[in-house]
Amino acid sequence: MKKELVIIGGGPAGYTAALYATRAGLDTAVLERMSPGGQMALTDIIDNYPGFPEGVDGITLGMNMQMQAERFGASLRSGIITKADLSQRPFHVTVDDGTEIEAETIIIAT
């Protein structure tokens, strides 16, 4: 599989990067190990995120971030990166299911 950008990490930083990248027209994949939102999804209430005056639970916020990134065209995959060759472009990463992804750019947002 070829992508212009692979983002490793499906937390707030990863989904923010995906949102900006896809809106800029980059063919982007987000690889997440847990559920949408990453570690944030384990939080019962988040009171310090703008736009939620009564707070929001981490699962809801993570799902909203995922849906927004998908709306602009990001492809999302669950899995763990087991191998990464960053020695030259294009970069190559291998997911634990055996899928190999080639990318010009990688953002590590874990």
XYZ file of C-alpha atoms in Angstrom:
110
model
C 0.000 0.000 0.000
C 1.272 3.495 -0.840
C 0.383 6.677 1.032
C 1.790 10.178 0.908
C 1.599 10.399 4.712
C 1.377 7.795 7.457
C 0.549 8.974 10.963
C 1.468 6.536 13.714
C -0.846 7.227 16.640
C -4.587 7.811 16.810
C -4.709 10.224 19.719
C -5.458 13.949 19.617
C -2.113 14.830 17.968
C -2.460 12.107 15.342
C -6.012 13.017 14.411
C -5.214 16.734 14.337
C -2.343 16.026 11.944
C -4.645 13.831 9.834
C -7.275 16.525 9.660
C -4.847 19.190 8.440
C -3.067 16.815 6.048
C -6.214 15.497 4.392
C -7.655 18.987 4.079
C -4.412 19.938 2.315
C -4.998 17.100 -0.146
C -2.496 14.517 1.124
C -3.365 10.818 0.858
C -3.167 10.034 4.573
C -3.401 6.910 6.740
C -3.689 6.893 10.531
C -2.463 3.799 12.352
C -3.793 3.414 15.868
C -3.107 0.708 18.408
C -6.066 1.230 20.720
C -9.385 2.898 20.076
C -9.892 6.325 18.484
C -8.428 8.941 20.780
C -5.674 6.703 22.096
C -5.028 6.994 25.820
C -7.601 9.797 25.972
C -10.355 7.218 25.363
C -9.747 5.834 28.861
C -10.642 9.173 30.472
C -14.114 9.518 31.993
C -14.406 13.277 31.661
C -12.205 15.821 29.922
C -12.767 19.344 31.195
C -9.874 21.161 29.556
C -10.694 20.714 25.857
C -12.129 23.786 24.092
C -15.695 23.664 22.870
C -17.134 21.440 25.618
C -18.222 23.724 28.486
C -19.643 20.764 30.436
C -16.724 18.469 29.591
C -16.748 15.416 27.339
C -15.781 11.789 27.840
C -12.646 10.581 26.076
C -14.416 7.967 23.956
C -16.841 10.513 22.513
C -14.088 13.034 21.808
C -11.915 10.355 20.171
C -14.779 9.119 17.995
C -15.574 12.688 16.929
C -11.935 13.254 15.963
C -11.927 10.020 13.974
C -15.157 10.881 12.130
C -13.859 14.336 11.254
C -10.593 12.957 9.853
C -12.540 10.342 7.856
C -14.861 13.030 6.513
C -11.886 14.671 4.819
C -10.535 11.379 3.478
C -8.092 9.921 5.997
C -7.946 6.133 5.992
C -7.819 4.534 9.414
C -6.239 1.244 10.435
C -5.872 -0.541 13.729
C -2.581 -2.223 14.376
C 0.885 -2.047 15.799
C 3.932 -1.108 13.770
C 6.335 -4.031 14.063
C 9.013 -2.767 11.694
C 10.010 0.587 10.239
C 12.694 1.388 7.686
C 13.330 5.115 7.901
C 16.776 4.996 6.309
C 15.626 6.367 2.946
C 12.568 7.654 1.125
C 10.089 6.311 0.539
C 9.842 5.033 4.110
C 8.449 1.556 4.794
C 6.469 0.384 7.810
C 5.058 -3.047 8.547
C 1.879 -3.528 10.580
C 1.415 -6.536 12.862
C -1.046 -8.099 10.393
C 1.741 -8.185 7.782
C 0.573 -5.177 5.770
C 3.445 -3.138 4.376
C 2.937 0.575 3.819
C 5.185 2.872 1.813
C 5.078 6.588 2.600
C 6.927 9.738 1.641
C 6.355 11.202 5.093
C 5.728 9.675 8.509
C 4.507 11.503 11.596
C 5.045 9.695 14.871
C 2.337 10.879 17.265
C 2.414 8.262 20.010
